[in-house]
C-alpha positions as a Python dict, from the first residue, in 0.01 Angstrom:
ca = {
    (1, 'X'): (0, 0, 0),
    (2, 'X'): (352, -15, -148),
    (3, 'X'): (396, -172, -497),
    (4, 'X'): (491, -547, -483),
    (5, 'X'): (755, -676, -721),
    (6, 'X'): (816, -1012, -868),
    (7, 'X'): (1122, -1198, -1007),
    (8, 'X'): (1201, -1207, -1382),
    (9, 'X'): (1254, -1562, -1480),
    (10, 'X'): (1256, -1691, -1839),
    (11, 'X'): (1109, -1387, -1971),
    (12, 'X'): (806, -1376, -1744),
    (13, 'X'): (744, -1215, -1397),
    (14, 'X'): (688, -1479, -1142),
    (15, 'X'): (633, -1488, -762),
    (16, 'X'): (912, -1628, -538),
    (17, 'X'): (858, -2004, -463),
    (18, 'X'): (839, -1951, -91),
    (19, 'X'): (616, -1647, -137),
    (20, 'X'): (824, -1408, 68),
    (21, 'X'): (909, -1055, 13),
    (22, 'X'): (1110, -773, 183),
    (23, 'X'): (1085, -398, 197),
    (24, 'X'): (1306, -143, 13),
    (25, 'X'): (1300, 198, 161),
    (26, 'X'): (1362, 560, 92),
    (27, 'X'): (1686, 632, 276),
    (28, 'X'): (1600, 998, 283),
    (29, 'X'): (1292, 930, 502),
    (30, 'X'): (1312, 568, 610),
    (31, 'X'): (963, 517, 451),
    (32, 'X'): (883, 200, 257),
    (33, 'X'): (910, 236, -131),
    (34, 'X'): (814, -114, -231),
    (35, 'X'): (794, -486, -138),
    (36, 'X'): (1022, -687, -349),
    (37, 'X'): (1030, -1069, -414),
    (38, 'X'): (1277, -1252, -171),
    (39, 'X'): (1441, -1510, -400),
    (40, 'X'): (1563, -1854, -253),
    (41, 'X'): (1771, -2127, -388),
    (42, 'X'): (1456, -2267, -572),
    (43, 'X'): (1415, -1938, -759),
    (44, 'X'): (1781, -1905, -854),
    (45, 'X'): (1771, -2255, -995),
    (46, 'X'): (1475, -2177, -1203),
    (47, 'X'): (1678, -1863, -1325),
    (48, 'X'): (1983, -2047, -1414),
    (49, 'X'): (1792, -2328, -1577),
    (50, 'X'): (1627, -2066, -1799),
    (51, 'X'): (1956, -1910, -1874),
    (52, 'X'): (2114, -2226, -1957),
    (53, 'X'): (1833, -2323, -2202),
    (54, 'X'): (1861, -1990, -2382),
    (55, 'X'): (2248, -2028, -2410),
    (56, 'X'): (2250, -2404, -2493),
    (57, 'X'): (1934, -2390, -2696),
    (58, 'X'): (2030, -2133, -2939),
    (59, 'X'): (1828, -1837, -2838),
    (60, 'X'): (2140, -1656, -2761),
    (61, 'X'): (2526, -1694, -2793),
    (62, 'X'): (2696, -1834, -3090),
    (63, 'X'): (2374, -1942, -3258),
    (64, 'X'): (2260, -1570, -3297),
    (65, 'X'): (2421, -1345, -3552),
    (66, 'X'): (2636, -1076, -3395),
    (67, 'X'): (2427, -787, -3570),
    (68, 'X'): (2108, -929, -3409),
    (69, 'X'): (2263, -933, -3074),
    (70, 'X'): (2383, -565, -3122),
    (71, 'X'): (2046, -463, -3256),
    (72, 'X'): (1893, -568, -2921),
    (73, 'X'): (2161, -387, -2704),
    (74, 'X'): (2093, -75, -2927),
    (75, 'X'): (1728, -109, -2854),
    (76, 'X'): (1782, -137, -2485),
    (77, 'X'): (2001, 186, -2491),
    (78, 'X'): (1709, 363, -2658),
    (79, 'X'): (1471, 267, -2401),
    (80, 'X'): (1684, 354, -2122),
    (81, 'X'): (1735, 703, -2272),
    (82, 'X'): (1361, 725, -2327),
    (83, 'X'): (1298, 651, -1942),
    (84, 'X'): (1582, 857, -1827),
    (85, 'X'): (1382, 1083, -1599),
    (86, 'X'): (1180, 804, -1456),
    (87, 'X'): (1476, 572, -1389),
    (88, 'X'): (1678, 863, -1233),
    (89, 'X'): (1387, 935, -987),
    (90, 'X'): (1385, 578, -906),
    (91, 'X'): (1733, 547, -844),
    (92, 'X'): (1734, 842, -625),
    (93, 'X'): (1435, 718, -428),
    (94, 'X'): (1599, 365, -377),
    (95, 'X'): (1979, 477, -285),
    (96, 'X'): (1939, 837, -198),
    (97, 'X'): (2200, 1003, -417),
    (98, 'X'): (2110, 1353, -581),
    (99, 'X'): (1887, 1334, -872),
    (100, 'X'): (2131, 1510, -1111),
    (101, 'X'): (2386, 1225, -1029),
    (102, 'X'): (2123, 956, -1082),
    (103, 'X'): (2040, 1108, -1418),
    (104, 'X'): (2412, 1087, -1512),
    (105, 'X'): (2399, 729, -1412),
    (106, 'X'): (2129, 643, -1627),
    (107, 'X'): (2267, 822, -1931),
    (108, 'X'): (2603, 653, -1886),
    (109, 'X'): (2419, 327, -1852),
    (110, 'X'): (2254, 369, -2191),
    (111, 'X'): (2590, 463, -2329),
    (112, 'X'): (2738, 136, -2202),
    (113, 'X'): (2455, -59, -2420),
    (114, 'X'): (2538, 134, -2720),
    (115, 'X'): (2923, 93, -2659),
    (116, 'X'): (2893, -279, -2607),
    (117, 'X'): (2635, -316, -2891),
    (118, 'X'): (2921, -191, -3122),
    (119, 'X'): (3162, -444, -2991),
    (120, 'X'): (2934, -737, -3042),
    (121, 'X'): (3017, -711, -3423),
    (122, 'X'): (3391, -675, -3368),
    (123, 'X'): (3487, -977, -3156),
    (124, 'X'): (3776, -1138, -3353),
    (125, 'X'): (4027, -1404, -3292),
    (126, 'X'): (4376, -1466, -3415),
    (127, 'X'): (4579, -1689, -3656),
    (128, 'X'): (4934, -1765, -3494),
    (129, 'X'): (5202, -1914, -3706),
    (130, 'X'): (5243, -2299, -3639),
    (131, 'X'): (5438, -2392, -3966),
    (132, 'X'): (5345, -2463, -4332),
    (133, 'X'): (5166, -2800, -4265),
    (134, 'X'): (4877, -2686, -4033),
    (135, 'X'): (4656, -2397, -3961),
    (136, 'X'): (4593, -2272, -3609),
    (137, 'X'): (4277, -2057, -3556),
    (138, 'X'): (4221, -1883, -3203),
    (139, 'X'): (3858, -1790, -3167),
    (140, 'X'): (3661, -1617, -2913),
    (141, 'X'): (3337, -1763, -2760),
    (142, 'X'): (3107, -1665, -2465),
    (143, 'X'): (3185, -1804, -2143),
    (144, 'X'): (2815, -1928, -2108),
    (145, 'X'): (2590, -1841, -1827),
    (146, 'X'): (2689, -1569, -1588),
    (147, 'X'): (2588, -1472, -1228),
    (148, 'X'): (2599, -1092, -1204),
    (149, 'X'): (2604, -959, -836),
    (150, 'X'): (2603, -579, -797),
    (151, 'X'): (2628, -341, -519),
    (152, 'X'): (2404, -69, -388),
    (153, 'X'): (2595, 261, -458),
    (154, 'X'): (2556, 270, -827),
    (155, 'X'): (2263, 16, -871),
    (156, 'X'): (2173, 63, -1241),
    (157, 'X'): (2507, 163, -1359),
    (158, 'X'): (2689, -133, -1219),
    (159, 'X'): (2426, -368, -1336),
    (160, 'X'): (2465, -232, -1673),
    (161, 'X'): (2847, -238, -1651),
    (162, 'X'): (2823, -619, -1635),
    (163, 'X'): (2508, -701, -1835),
    (164, 'X'): (2603, -520, -2155),
    (165, 'X'): (2934, -671, -2215),
    (166, 'X'): (2811, -1004, -2103),
    (167, 'X'): (2535, -995, -2361),
    (168, 'X'): (2740, -856, -2611),
    (169, 'X'): (2983, -1142, -2577),
    (170, 'X'): (2685, -1377, -2613),
    (171, 'X'): (2639, -1484, -2282),
    (172, 'X'): (2324, -1525, -2072),
    (173, 'X'): (2260, -1377, -1744),
    (174, 'X'): (2122, -1398, -1395),
    (175, 'X'): (2132, -1057, -1228),
    (176, 'X'): (2136, -1029, -863),
    (177, 'X'): (2098, -665, -744),
    (178, 'X'): (2178, -557, -389),
    (179, 'X'): (1880, -603, -164),
    (180, 'X'): (1892, -237, -54),
    (181, 'X'): (1844, -100, -412),
    (182, 'X'): (1666, -358, -636),
    (183, 'X'): (1415, -123, -814),
    (184, 'X'): (1620, -16, -1110),
    (185, 'X'): (1736, -369, -1183),
    (186, 'X'): (1378, -475, -1206),
    (187, 'X'): (1318, -167, -1418),
    (188, 'X'): (1607, -295, -1658),
    (189, 'X'): (1452, -616, -1679),
    (190, 'X'): (1117, -471, -1790),
    (191, 'X'): (1298, -283, -2060),
    (192, 'X'): (1482, -601, -2162),
    (193, 'X'): (1162, -767, -2261),
    (194, 'X'): (1045, -448, -2447),
    (195, 'X'): (1369, -450, -2629),
    (196, 'X'): (1295, -786, -2759),
    (197, 'X'): (1553, -989, -2577),
    (198, 'X'): (1462, -1366, -2594),
    (199, 'X'): (1316, -1548, -2271),
    (200, 'X'): (1594, -1655, -2052),
    (201, 'X'): (1879, -1418, -2173),
    (202, 'X'): (1837, -1174, -1899),
    (203, 'X'): (1698, -1282, -1564),
    (204, 'X'): (1663, -1092, -1241),
    (205, 'X'): (1638, -1235, -896),
    (206, 'X'): (1610, -1023, -589),
    (207, 'X'): (1688, -1116, -249),
    (208, 'X'): (1973, -1125, 20),
    (209, 'X'): (2336, -1242, -31),
    (210, 'X'): (2297, -1570, 187),
    (211, 'X'): (1955, -1667, 33),
    (212, 'X'): (1992, -1569, -345),
    (213, 'X'): (2352, -1474, -395),
    (214, 'X'): (2521, -1767, -242),
    (215, 'X'): (2297, -2036, -444),
    (216, 'X'): (2378, -1828, -745),
    (217, 'X'): (2753, -1840, -701),
    (218, 'X'): (2748, -2237, -613),
    (219, 'X'): (2516, -2349, -892),
    (220, 'X'): (2660, -2592, -1121),
    (221, 'X'): (2484, -2434, -1409),
    (222, 'X'): (2670, -2102, -1383),
    (223, 'X'): (2994, -2054, -1567),
    (224, 'X'): (3105, -1731, -1432),
    (225, 'X'): (3053, -1503, -1141),
    (226, 'X'): (3122, -1122, -1163),
    (227, 'X'): (3077, -947, -835),
    (228, 'X'): (3123, -586, -722),
    (229, 'X'): (3111, -524, -331),
    (230, 'X'): (3326, -572, -22),
    (231, 'X'): (3651, -754, 5),
    (232, 'X'): (3519, -1000, 252),
    (233, 'X'): (3224, -1102, 34),
    (234, 'X'): (3462, -1129, -249),
    (235, 'X'): (3685, -1341, -65),
    (236, 'X'): (3395, -1575, 13),
    (237, 'X'): (3289, -1578, -338),
    (238, 'X'): (3618, -1683, -464),
    (239, 'X'): (3631, -1966, -210),
    (240, 'X'): (3288, -2090, -329),
    (241, 'X'): (3373, -2064, -700),
    (242, 'X'): (3700, -2279, -634),
    (243, 'X'): (3500, -2586, -602),
    (244, 'X'): (3382, -2566, -977),
    (245, 'X'): (3681, -2351, -1096),
    (246, 'X'): (3428, -2107, -1209),
    (247, 'X'): (3557, -1786, -1387),
    (248, 'X'): (3553, -1500, -1143),
    (249, 'X'): (3569, -1112, -1180),
    (250, 'X'): (3574, -934, -861),
    (251, 'X'): (3569, -557, -818),
    (252, 'X'): (3642, -482, -446),
    (253, 'X'): (3714, -225, -195),
    (254, 'X'): (3964, 46, -186),
    (255, 'X'): (4135, 295, 27),
    (256, 'X'): (4254, 527, -235),
    (257, 'X'): (4533, 802, -184),
    (258, 'X'): (4470, 1156, -320),
    (259, 'X'): (4798, 1321, -338),
    (260, 'X'): (4827, 1708, -353),
    (261, 'X'): (5179, 1848, -434),
    (262, 'X'): (5278, 2208, -344),
    (263, 'X'): (5289, 2284, -704),
    (264, 'X'): (4932, 2173, -779),
    (265, 'X'): (4677, 2426, -909),
    (266, 'X'): (4491, 2435, -558),
    (267, 'X'): (4176, 2604, -734),
    (268, 'X'): (4134, 2265, -893),
    (269, 'X'): (4283, 2036, -660),
    (270, 'X'): (4100, 2141, -361),
    (271, 'X'): (3752, 2090, -499),
    (272, 'X'): (3860, 1785, -704),
    (273, 'X'): (3966, 1642, -367),
    (274, 'X'): (3660, 1713, -198),
    (275, 'X'): (3460, 1551, -485),
    (276, 'X'): (3684, 1258, -450),
    (277, 'X'): (3552, 1173, -92),
    (278, 'X'): (3221, 1357, -68),
    (279, 'X'): (3079, 1265, -407),
    (280, 'X'): (2808, 989, -388),
    (281, 'X'): (2800, 1044, -2),
    (282, 'X'): (3145, 891, -14),
    (283, 'X'): (2989, 553, -91),
    (284, 'X'): (3248, 490, -374),
    (285, 'X'): (3485, 202, -388),
    (286, 'X'): (3748, 451, -540),
    (287, 'X'): (3692, 729, -295),
    (288, 'X'): (4013, 941, -216),
    (289, 'X'): (3959, 889, 141),
    (290, 'X'): (4337, 912, 239),
    (291, 'X'): (4433, 1271, 145),
    (292, 'X'): (4820, 1331, 128),
    (293, 'X'): (4911, 1701, 113),
    (294, 'X'): (5271, 1833, 79),
    (295, 'X'): (5361, 2016, 408),
    (296, 'X'): (5403, 2370, 247),
    (297, 'X'): (5056, 2394, 138),
    (298, 'X'): (4901, 2168, 390),
    (299, 'X'): (4705, 2446, 594),
    (300, 'X'): (4569, 2584, 267),
    (301, 'X'): (4446, 2263, 126),
    (302, 'X'): (4302, 2146, 466),
    (303, 'X'): (4127, 2483, 520),
    (304, 'X'): (3997, 2454, 162),
    (305, 'X'): (3863, 2117, 211),
    (306, 'X'): (3686, 2221, 525),
    (307, 'X'): (3526, 2505, 335),
    (308, 'X'): (3421, 2258, 58),
    (309, 'X'): (3258, 2038, 336),
    (310, 'X'): (3083, 2329, 495),
    (311, 'X'): (2930, 2408, 156),
    (312, 'X'): (2770, 2059, 129),
    (313, 'X'): (2384, 2067, 155),
    (314, 'X'): (2257, 1752, 293),
    (315, 'X'): (1899, 1647, 222),
    (316, 'X'): (1668, 1446, 9),
    (317, 'X'): (1815, 1363, -347),
    (318, 'X'): (1502, 1478, -494),
    (319, 'X'): (1562, 1850, -375),
    (320, 'X'): (1747, 2040, -662),
    (321, 'X'): (1953, 2229, -385),
    (322, 'X'): (2085, 1926, -226),
    (323, 'X'): (2449, 1807, -304),
    (324, 'X'): (2453, 1517, -71),
    (325, 'X'): (2193, 1252, -3),
    (326, 'X'): (2158, 1000, 282),
    (327, 'X'): (2355, 679, 313),
    (328, 'X'): (2175, 389, 193),
    (329, 'X'): (2071, 224, 509),
    (330, 'X'): (2056, 266, 881),
    (331, 'X'): (2296, -14, 900),
    (332, 'X'): (2545, 180, 655),
    (333, 'X'): (2494, 499, 876),
    (334, 'X'): (2563, 321, 1192),
    (335, 'X'): (2899, 157, 1043),
    (336, 'X'): (3023, 503, 924),
    (337, 'X'): (2938, 665, 1251),
    (338, 'X'): (3142, 398, 1418),
    (339, 'X'): (3449, 478, 1217),
    (340, 'X'): (3411, 848, 1308),
    (341, 'X'): (3373, 746, 1677),
    (342, 'X'): (3691, 541, 1645),
    (343, 'X'): (3884, 842, 1486),
    (344, 'X'): (3799, 1045, 1785),
    (345, 'X'): (3887, 791, 2028),
    (346, 'X'): (4235, 688, 1863),
    (347, 'X'): (4341, 1045, 1870),
    (348, 'X'): (4287, 1177, 1512),
    (349, 'X'): (4219, 1559, 1521),
    (350, 'X'): (3870, 1677, 1413),
    (351, 'X'): (3906, 1948, 1173),
    (352, 'X'): (3535, 1962, 1077),
    (353, 'X'): (3210, 1779, 1151),
    (354, 'X'): (2879, 1890, 975),
    (355, 'X'): (2534, 1843, 1116),
    (356, 'X'): (2231, 1647, 1004),
    (357, 'X'): (1941, 1812, 826),
    (358, 'X'): (1690, 1936, 1076),
    (359, 'X'): (1372, 1919, 856),
    (360, 'X'): (1110, 1707, 1028),
    (361, 'X'): (1033, 1514, 710),
    (362, 'X'): (1394, 1395, 714),
    (363, 'X'): (1409, 1279, 1078),
    (364, 'X'): (1401, 922, 978),
    (365, 'X'): (1664, 952, 713),
    (366, 'X'): (2015, 785, 719),
    (367, 'X'): (2235, 1107, 704),
    (368, 'X'): (2617, 1131, 790),
    (369, 'X'): (2727, 1467, 718),
    (370, 'X'): (3094, 1536, 569),
    (371, 'X'): (3353, 1477, 843),
    (372, 'X'): (3732, 1584, 787),
    (373, 'X'): (4016, 1440, 1015),
    (374, 'X'): (4382, 1519, 1032),
    (375, 'X'): (4652, 1287, 1155),
    (376, 'X'): (5034, 1206, 1124),
    (377, 'X'): (4977, 839, 1158),
    (378, 'X'): (4875, 579, 912),
    (379, 'X'): (4809, 330, 1196),
    (380, 'X'): (4456, 469, 1276),
    (381, 'X'): (4174, 248, 1179),
    (382, 'X'): (4037, 539, 968),
    (383, 'X'): (4353, 562, 773),
    (384, 'X'): (4343, 196, 709),
    (385, 'X'): (3987, 43, 666),
    (386, 'X'): (3744, 137, 380),
    (387, 'X'): (3483, 359, 554),
    (388, 'X'): (3253, 403, 246),
    (389, 'X'): (3099, 717, 370),
    (390, 'X'): (3198, 1106, 362),
    (391, 'X'): (3477, 1082, 614),
    (392, 'X'): (3823, 1220, 486),
    (393, 'X'): (4169, 1174, 663),
    (394, 'X'): (4415, 1438, 579),
    (395, 'X'): (4812, 1345, 635),
    (396, 'X'): (5116, 1566, 554),
    (397, 'X'): (5419, 1457, 345),
    (398, 'X'): (5724, 1616, 267),
    (399, 'X'): (5853, 1447, -74),
    (400, 'X'): (5773, 1212, -366),
    (401, 'X'): (5947, 904, -214),
    (402, 'X'): (5773, 950, 124),
    (403, 'X'): (5432, 987, -14),
    (404, 'X'): (5446, 701, -265),
    (405, 'X'): (5547, 490, 22),
    (406, 'X'): (5250, 608, 230),
    (407, 'X'): (5005, 583, -66),
    (408, 'X'): (5119, 222, -109),
    (409, 'X'): (5092, 134, 259),
    (410, 'X'): (4756, -36, 229),
    (411, 'X'): (4616, -374, 137),
    (412, 'X'): (4412, -218, -143),
    (413, 'X'): (4495, -86, -470),
    (414, 'X'): (4206, 30, -678),
    (415, 'X'): (4258, 393, -758),
    (416, 'X'): (4468, 707, -691),
    (417, 'X'): (4469, 1081, -756),
    (418, 'X'): (4765, 1304, -817),
    (419, 'X'): (4754, 1689, -836),
    (420, 'X'): (5059, 1851, -986),
    (421, 'X'): (5184, 2092, -1250),
    (422, 'X'): (5498, 1898, -1313),
    (423, 'X'): (5423, 1640, -1568),
    (424, 'X'): (5750, 1454, -1492),
    (425, 'X'): (5651, 1406, -1134),
    (426, 'X'): (5297, 1325, -1219),
    (427, 'X'): (5429, 1025, -1431),
    (428, 'X'): (5681, 916, -1167),
    (429, 'X'): (5431, 914, -892),
    (430, 'X'): (5167, 735, -1122),
    (431, 'X'): (5430, 460, -1185),
    (432, 'X'): (5526, 418, -832),
    (433, 'X'): (5170, 396, -700),
    (434, 'X'): (5023, 51, -690),
    (435, 'X'): (4680, 104, -823),
    (436, 'X'): (4450, -4, -1128),
    (437, 'X'): (4348, 342, -1198),
    (438, 'X'): (4550, 669, -1147),
    (439, 'X'): (4407, 1006, -1214),
    (440, 'X'): (4642, 1327, -1284),
    (441, 'X'): (4473, 1657, -1197),
    (442, 'X'): (4131, 1487, -1179),
    (443, 'X'): (3918, 1265, -962),
    (444, 'X'): (3674, 991, -1009),
    (445, 'X'): (3628, 985, -1383),
    (446, 'X'): (3555, 623, -1502),
    (447, 'X'): (3501, 646, -1887),
    (448, 'X'): (3319, 327, -2013),
    (449, 'X'): (3565, 291, -2299),
    (450, 'X'): (3863, 238, -2038),
    (451, 'X'): (3980, -22, -1804),
    (452, 'X'): (3856, -39, -1443),
    (453, 'X'): (3991, -271, -1171),
    (454, 'X'): (4236, -300, -895),
    (455, 'X'): (4558, -420, -773),
    (456, 'X'): (4628, -632, -452),
    (457, 'X'): (4308, -687, -245),
    (458, 'X'): (4079, -459, -476),
    (459, 'X'): (3984, -736, -705),
    (460, 'X'): (4063, -958, -981),
    (461, 'X'): (4023, -887, -1340),
    (462, 'X'): (3901, -574, -1531),
    (463, 'X'): (3571, -426, -1633),
    (464, 'X'): (3481, -167, -1888),
    (465, 'X'): (3619, -101, -2241),
    (466, 'X'): (3733, -401, -2432),
    (467, 'X'): (3875, -520, -2118),
    (468, 'X'): (3528, -583, -1969),
    (469, 'X'): (3422, -765, -2300),
    (470, 'X'): (3719, -1002, -2274),
    (471, 'X'): (3600, -1103, -1929),
    (472, 'X'): (3303, -1277, -2067),
    (473, 'X'): (3493, -1434, -2347),
    (474, 'X'): (3687, -1782, -2364),
    (475, 'X'): (3972, -1842, -2621),
    (476, 'X'): (3956, -2159, -2827),
    (477, 'X'): (4227, -2281, -3067),
    (478, 'X'): (4107, -2490, -3356),
    (479, 'X'): (4417, -2673, -3500),
    (480, 'X'): (4387, -2782, -3874),
    (481, 'X'): (4635, -3034, -4017),
    (482, 'X'): (4678, -2932, -4367),
    (483, 'X'): (4945, -3193, -4500),
}
């Protein structure tokens, strides 16, 4: 029988009020991994109440010395590093990605706690000049109770990307992982207890968006929502938060351009472009799914990209020879296959479509092989909508002005990649492209020390680095009359 998991509320593992559970499955086989508590509104209320008590009652926040907060975060980082192999395996089983990729995720998650533990003792304010007869102090204080809702493509990494800065700022947290991939969030909860976090500081509620996520967003005891996921859900969350004017950070979708100029080093640009769309099964919000190639090298780049797609080995992420795992669910596989069908139907030229693994043990898995289309039109659905799978659309261009117009012809603005040996051209294109992250001669690095977030409908606010810490702080001015 599969393991059964509870909710983490107020430092204790508890059953859901309604007694309901749901299954989480191995996407490589379709087999059940575990039975997980299905939280509802009553459970969310218990978790928010615990977080509120911890924040208002002095167990965390302004009443706790910054060094003490830092020590707890460093302790949590140490535990993540201790359990890196176990957590990586759990992540691969739950979301499908190759084990080596999952291991990197866990190690970076540990670094995030180390990074923000350092920031906990360095939150400072300002003393603006207001004249000789008064003193104005601008201090930074934690926002309060934060609802953190994370996606299924980087389950542990995205959870830590929100939890670490929130705790460093002095906030208390209710974490809601995606229902498809809850296991490493629950493991993080167990480690938080071992690290000595006071009860109520980190609560973990598992369940669906409507049953658990929406009550968290609308709860009057929550001061801020930080969400990573689809644009449609982000828009819904923003509407719900408007009633209470909750603080909101939204990291949403993308349709990122990957621009290859003729003077690029193709030995770097081609595999980098492939990584940008095939890495993590294409389940990446910043995936370089729109590939623009200067016409004089178009055939070379297209051929190289097809070769990279052919070299992909599909299978279980636990197999060390596998370079691409399954998509996260049957629903996601159907969605991506629907887009591939639309591409064919609307006239995109199919340059390459791989095949699913034929091993009997993987027959129930949610595999979609790498697929490469080429087109001259940006009006096709596959060139406009986020697919969130290993599907590339390759488009030729003739000059810088044309390609930056095409790159910006989207409602999204999360990321972009530019490949060229000409540094002047690189900076001109980087300035012209409307995106929150622009890579030059690289694809997909997201250092925890730097800003992450998008323009336009790719979201609101920034995460990572000091920018991610600011998202969990409020500014307060204290004005003192001296005369």
